Amino acid sequence: MAEAALPGTASAAPPAPRRLPSLAEALLSVLAVIATMIFLFPIYWALSQSLRDPIETFTVAGFGIPWIDFEPTLDNWRDQLAIPETRRALANSTVIATGASLLALLLGTPAAYALARFRFRLIPNRDLTVWFLSQRVLPPVATVVPFYLVMRTLGLLDTQLALVLLNATFILPFVVVIVRQTFLDLPRELEEAALVDGASFWGAFWRVALPLAMPSVAASGLIVFSFAWNDFILAITIASREAITVPMHMAGAVDTRGVQFWFMSVRAMIAMIPPVIVALLAQRYIVRGLTLGAVKG
Amino acid sequence: MRASLALMGGAAVLALAAAPAAAGEYVTWHDDGTVDLVMEDGTTLKTSRDELGGLFGPDQKPFEGTEISITVNSGGPKGGISGPMHSFRPIWEELSGGKLNIVELPFAEHYTKMMLDLRNGTGQYDAFMVGAFWYGDIVPAGYAYAIDELMDSGDFPSWTYDDMPPSLKALYTWKGEGFGTLNDADGQVLYYRKSVLENPEHQAAFKQEYGYDLPSPPKTWQQLLDISRHFNGKNWDANDSEADSGTVLHLKVGEQGHYHFQSLSASFAVTPGEKVDRTHNVYWFDPIDMKPLINSPGHLRALEFLQELHGTGPSAQVGWSLGEAWDYFLRGKAVFVFSWGDVGALCQDTTRSNIQGDCAAAVLPMSDEYYDMEKKSFVKAEDRPQVGNTTGGSWHGVISNFSANPEATYSFLSLMAIRPASMWNAQHGWTGVDPGYSYQFLEEQGGTAKIEDYVDAGWSAEDASSYLQAYRDNFYAPTMLTYLRIPGTFEYWDILDKNLSAAMSGAKTAKEALDDTATSWEQVTERIGREKQIEDYQAAIGFEG
Amino acid sequence: MWTSRARFFFLLPAVVWIFAFTLFPLGYSLYLAFYKVETRTEVTRIQEPLLDAAGEPVLRPDGTPRTRSVVSKEQRSIAEFVGLANFRRLWVDPQVHEAVRVTLLFVLMAVPTQLALGFLLALLFNQRIVARPVLRTAMLLPIFATPIAVAYLFFTIFYEAGGPLGWTGIPFLSDPFWALVSVAIVDVWQWTPFCFLVFLAALQGVPDELVEAARIDGASGLDILLRVLLPLLQPVVLIILLLRLAEALKLFDIPFALTGGGPGIATQSYSFLAFRTGLRFFDLGYASAMAYGLLIIVMLIVTFFFRRLRQSYG
């Protein structure tokens, strides 16, 4: 057992010939499966609750397995998707998260390129990078009051545009830092060759470097899409009617008459599915992304 | 072949769904002057051209192209207060030609969004379904639109403040002017399980334990506590095999938990008297200097009492909002709950309730002693006049003074205020709209309704009559708990709410909680301005010196 | 070649953007912290006759004209210098003290747990186990689940009378201490997978030869863990720690949805309090002062890690 628990050896070993797993490996596998199930349970529970009749919310026994513990119904889903407010929230969130991601990529990718390739003298590149990074840890609550007042002055309260601008601000540093890492990993000789051939810097960036970096740039776009989608504090500060997003709509499942578990589960699922799916598409880049490029996954 | 049939069927359904609403989908005008309004669930409300006012008519679309937005505590198409708006929206849209946006906001955000809109003068919302405790922040500042002229014009669906008991009318008006459109009537009464209290075995056991006959319903809070203790932890309900509780409370912070304390403490802390002066009929502040009364010995005793009462219910209730506590009672797990009219109506909803027909209601008990602020000591009191309460929001529409379309907005709010609409709302538990108007009380109670009206709507006759009697006794009680409607009320209550929650969860003692509340209240008063607050407070409670 | 002026063309848009959208608001909120700003809107209304489509006045049956009211508005702001009053209040306000305590306690409970659990899971997944790619993918889900939705979900899970954990008898949300633990559990649920993923990636990057060599030298599993792996992973631990600390100090969504900051103010985090102060009770100056308090703490942490970070991005 002590032998098997030795860390750090198994993974990089050459593919072992097919054989039956040892007892220790079987035990560890079971442990891993159980751990995964614990982490998936809340999501499963939301699904289970969303399929129940309201009166069954607390009366269903055990793990609430559909068809075994109760007869599932899609009524709650139908009710929620039928109201125009749900559809509007979905549309808003899609527009805002997409718009903010694109804007952040537009501004962030060239900056990332600059940090990866050019040499800045007054402030060294790595200090600039850390400066971008420090924007990422800025607590949103420190800025929401002025954001609110600025958007009021600009007449942009309760607009998708305001939320696109603000979300882009909070995800921009993320894009800069992780895309920078991608460019660093690419050989600069290709661009240098292009430059020697008379290409402009923009041309070298746009036609040589960017296509090579595209998978990673797209992946960071997907990750920041999830961040923008999940934002709550900016939405609740800026939106009041037209621009209500899915997380804010989600908070609306709480009633003065108590939490309506059934609607809440549906709305929670609606809120969680898009960012989770989008993030899974970017799986390969997640470790690097979430550690802001500091750890390569 | 079959596939193409199915396709044709689908197309037909689509065509039906796309049929214009003008075809009288929700409104039918009869030649005899009566009008049928068809609710989304298929029920028909009978009204008349006269009741609908001069603007609406078979060929009229008086607000064609007008779009209005009304905020409400979120709850969805079947939620409290928001539900009826969803139900009446298609009717109004057909009548007016306008479009209604229902802006649902979580309870904790509703006030904020309203105040932001009003302070900035944005006018994004045309009306708010307010809690009456927000009046102090919106009416004196000139944010609300007075509706008296619209009511008198005869153009709009008609209703009258005269249908309200004086205690409720006071919540819909400000210094004699009308601002609120009739909708909800909030006040807490006691719900109890009659079959349990009147079971001879339980009665004998209770007498043996406490030495007096089990009163059904209890007349004093102290009796209620004894009964609640007696039943707590015993499995007196046959629906399951688990132990049941005495009294269930809804105590979640940030919502409406503090109302329990208000209703309960009234009879501990208010000194009855002929008029409202410095020591009589006051509850919140000393009307002369705005010093908080909230930590008076009477309030303190009430909070200690509430802590004891909490011990006779499920401990999880510290985190429960209304729905969870009600469901507990509806599932038959508690002998008592004291709460709003929703409970009585929800008892009748057999998809949620096990206790239809065994859901009796009574006016709230009284404490057998109260703190006399003049004598500065506790006084034993038996058989004193009932202290009623209008605890809660009495949620209703108030039009924004920044609205560009107050007329269209009023035409919607008043449509929900006509008698048949208000009656329908009160009879259905999920609407969150509770009874309190004369035409909702039974004839023998001084109203105009008949018991059949309720039985037809699915009520148990016995439940309905005790429920309506309880509300009648409450709203017409000789002494009322004064309702706080001064600027900053929401903030004062928020402070109280947090401290009460701390006391109920054991993080603070009752005395600490109330003393801390008083200290924080003083800061709010200082910030808003003491002199101004004294003036508004005296006006709000009808101070007579 | 790489020192051309063109570099500014690439870099500046992002820099200007961040200046505009973070430094300007921060400056503005500093102003708010020192001034008391009151905004009032004056309303006037006049009644106009109501006209129909043809421009003719609309009459009632009794011949009087129908009217509609028309609104006009005027806005005024008054600013008054209040000096350090808001910061002094910050210093003595018991609610602030409690919020600081709650936030720190939360950080102390949540962050080390996430790191430890994440590391253990990474060790486990680094073994030869079946279906590792599938399980690893499944573990990703919590990270991207909408926090506000997650908090509401856990409300149903922590529901004490009938929820799936009801049998434990733990007062998840009704006891002041447990409520904070519950908030921490939600955060742990959401962010342990993140720590896990990063540790796993780092472990897989450890060259086998190092571990083998240690084993040949007769080191035990624990020795390898402490002497070989942990020193190698130290930079990773630091970056995770920094990111999690900065995130955890922002705690807002979970108490907002799960507990409303209660019972009492037992789970009212610092961000939540600042948000309520500013955008619920409109005490903008005080809220700005609070925000600055938090900003200073976060900046201190970043500075503390600064040198380490510079190496990471060298």
PDB file of C-alpha atoms in Angstrom, chain A residues 54-55 58-59 79-80 83-85 88 148 152 157-158 235-242 244 248 251-263 267, chain B residues 69 73-75 77 79-81 86 89 101-103 105-107 109 113 116 120 124-125 184 186 255-256 321-324 326 342 350-352 395 432 434:
ATOM      1  CA  PRO A  54     -43.180  21.369  -6.079  1.00  0.00           C
ATOM      2  CA  ILE A  55     -44.918  19.332  -3.375  1.00  0.00           C
ATOM      3  CA  PHE A  58     -38.790  17.797   0.430  1.00  0.00           C
ATOM      4  CA  THR A  59     -40.709  14.576   0.471  1.00  0.00           C
ATOM      5  CA  ASP A  79     -42.864  27.410 -16.786  1.00  0.00           C
ATOM      6  CA  GLN A  80     -39.509  29.100 -16.602  1.00  0.00           C
ATOM      7  CA  ILE A  83     -41.864  33.661 -19.375  1.00  0.00           C
ATOM      8  CA  PRO A  84     -40.371  36.426 -21.516  1.00  0.00           C
ATOM      9  CA  GLU A  85     -38.132  37.571 -18.669  1.00  0.00           C
ATOM     10  CA  ARG A  88     -34.556  38.151 -22.206  1.00  0.00           C
ATOM     11  CA  TYR A 148     -22.698  53.304 -11.182  1.00  0.00           C
ATOM     12  CA  ARG A 152     -25.562  57.323 -14.799  1.00  0.00           C
ATOM     13  CA  LEU A 157     -27.519  52.617 -16.801  1.00  0.00           C
ATOM     14  CA  ASP A 158     -29.385  49.419 -17.504  1.00  0.00           C
ATOM     15  CA  ALA A 235     -25.034  43.248 -13.237  1.00  0.00           C
ATOM     16  CA  ILE A 236     -26.887  43.986 -10.049  1.00  0.00           C
ATOM     17  CA  THR A 237     -25.285  47.411  -9.901  1.00  0.00           C
ATOM     18  CA  ILE A 238     -26.020  48.448 -13.472  1.00  0.00           C
ATOM     19  CA  ALA A 239     -29.042  46.481 -14.631  1.00  0.00           C
ATOM     20  CA  SER A 240     -32.542  47.189 -13.486  1.00  0.00           C
ATOM     21  CA  ARG A 241     -34.891  46.134 -16.272  1.00  0.00           C
ATOM     22  CA  GLU A 242     -33.645  45.866 -19.841  1.00  0.00           C
ATOM     23  CA  ILE A 244     -31.000  41.922 -16.468  1.00  0.00           C
ATOM     24  CA  MET A 248     -29.506  38.392 -11.704  1.00  0.00           C
ATOM     25  CA  ALA A 251     -31.552  35.796  -7.779  1.00  0.00           C
ATOM     26  CA  GLY A 252     -35.146  36.575  -8.672  1.00  0.00           C
ATOM     27  CA  ALA A 253     -36.214  33.048  -7.834  1.00  0.00           C
ATOM     28  CA  VAL A 254     -36.184  34.163  -4.218  1.00  0.00           C
ATOM     29  CA  ASP A 255     -39.586  35.349  -3.318  1.00  0.00           C
ATOM     30  CA  THR A 256     -40.877  37.239  -0.306  1.00  0.00           C
ATOM     31  CA  ARG A 257     -42.804  34.060   0.247  1.00  0.00           C
ATOM     32  CA  GLY A 258     -39.622  32.055   0.492  1.00  0.00           C
ATOM     33  CA  VAL A 259     -37.302  30.339  -1.868  1.00  0.00           C
ATOM     34  CA  GLN A 260     -39.065  28.424  -4.595  1.00  0.00           C
ATOM     35  CA  PHE A 261     -36.693  25.496  -4.787  1.00  0.00           C
ATOM     36  CA  TRP A 262     -38.173  24.149  -7.957  1.00  0.00           C
ATOM     37  CA  PHE A 263     -37.786  27.358  -9.981  1.00  0.00           C
ATOM     38  CA  ARG A 267     -32.799  28.751 -13.117  1.00  0.00           C
TER      39      ARG A 267
ATOM     40  CA  SER B  69     -42.976  49.067 -16.303  1.00  0.00           C
ATOM     41  CA  ASN B  73     -40.841  41.521  -5.420  1.00  0.00           C
ATOM     42  CA  SER B  74     -39.838  38.623  -7.552  1.00  0.00           C
ATOM     43  CA  GLY B  75     -41.769  35.431  -7.426  1.00  0.00           C
ATOM     44  CA  PRO B  77     -45.953  33.879 -12.633  1.00  0.00           C
ATOM     45  CA  GLY B  79     -45.429  33.968  -6.879  1.00  0.00           C
ATOM     46  CA  GLY B  80     -46.838  36.164  -4.150  1.00  0.00           C
ATOM     47  CA  ILE B  81     -47.828  39.675  -5.341  1.00  0.00           C
ATOM     48  CA  HIS B  86     -48.886  38.120 -14.561  1.00  0.00           C
ATOM     49  CA  ARG B  89     -51.345  41.453 -17.722  1.00  0.00           C
ATOM     50  CA  ASN B 101     -43.235  45.055 -18.302  1.00  0.00           C
ATOM     51  CA  ILE B 102     -43.171  43.255 -14.999  1.00  0.00           C
ATOM     52  CA  VAL B 103     -39.796  43.932 -13.438  1.00  0.00           C
ATOM     53  CA  LEU B 105     -36.572  42.121  -8.237  1.00  0.00           C
ATOM     54  CA  PRO B 106     -35.404  40.082  -5.262  1.00  0.00           C
ATOM     55  CA  PHE B 107     -36.879  41.402  -2.032  1.00  0.00           C
ATOM     56  CA  GLU B 109     -32.902  44.586  -4.125  1.00  0.00           C
ATOM     57  CA  LYS B 113     -33.640  49.753  -7.396  1.00  0.00           C
ATOM     58  CA  LEU B 116     -31.986  54.605  -7.246  1.00  0.00           C
ATOM     59  CA  ASN B 120     -31.891  59.934  -9.984  1.00  0.00           C
ATOM     60  CA  GLN B 124     -37.553  54.082 -15.837  1.00  0.00           C
ATOM     61  CA  TYR B 125     -40.258  52.519 -13.741  1.00  0.00           C
ATOM     62  CA  ASP B 184     -52.849  43.556  -0.451  1.00  0.00           C
ATOM     63  CA  ASP B 186     -51.182  42.479   5.613  1.00  0.00           C
ATOM     64  CA  GLU B 255     -36.319  39.250   4.753  1.00  0.00           C
ATOM     65  CA  GLN B 256     -39.365  39.483   6.940  1.00  0.00           C
ATOM     66  CA  SER B 321     -38.117  32.541   5.064  1.00  0.00           C
ATOM     67  CA  LEU B 322     -41.876  32.556   4.900  1.00  0.00           C
ATOM     68  CA  GLY B 323     -42.281  29.724   2.419  1.00  0.00           C
ATOM     69  CA  GLU B 324     -40.309  27.168   4.396  1.00  0.00           C
ATOM     70  CA  TRP B 326     -45.499  27.886   6.019  1.00  0.00           C
ATOM     71  CA  ASP B 342     -51.419  33.688   2.866  1.00  0.00           C
ATOM     72  CA  THR B 350     -54.294  20.671  -1.374  1.00  0.00           C
ATOM     73  CA  THR B 351     -51.226  20.410  -3.607  1.00  0.00           C
ATOM     74  CA  ARG B 352     -49.259  21.941  -0.758  1.00  0.00           C
ATOM     75  CA  TRP B 395     -47.901  45.356  -0.945  1.00  0.00           C
ATOM     76  CA  GLY B 432     -49.916  36.562  -1.859  1.00  0.00           C
ATOM     77  CA  ASP B 434     -54.554  38.838   1.526  1.00  0.00           C
TER      78      ASP B 434
END
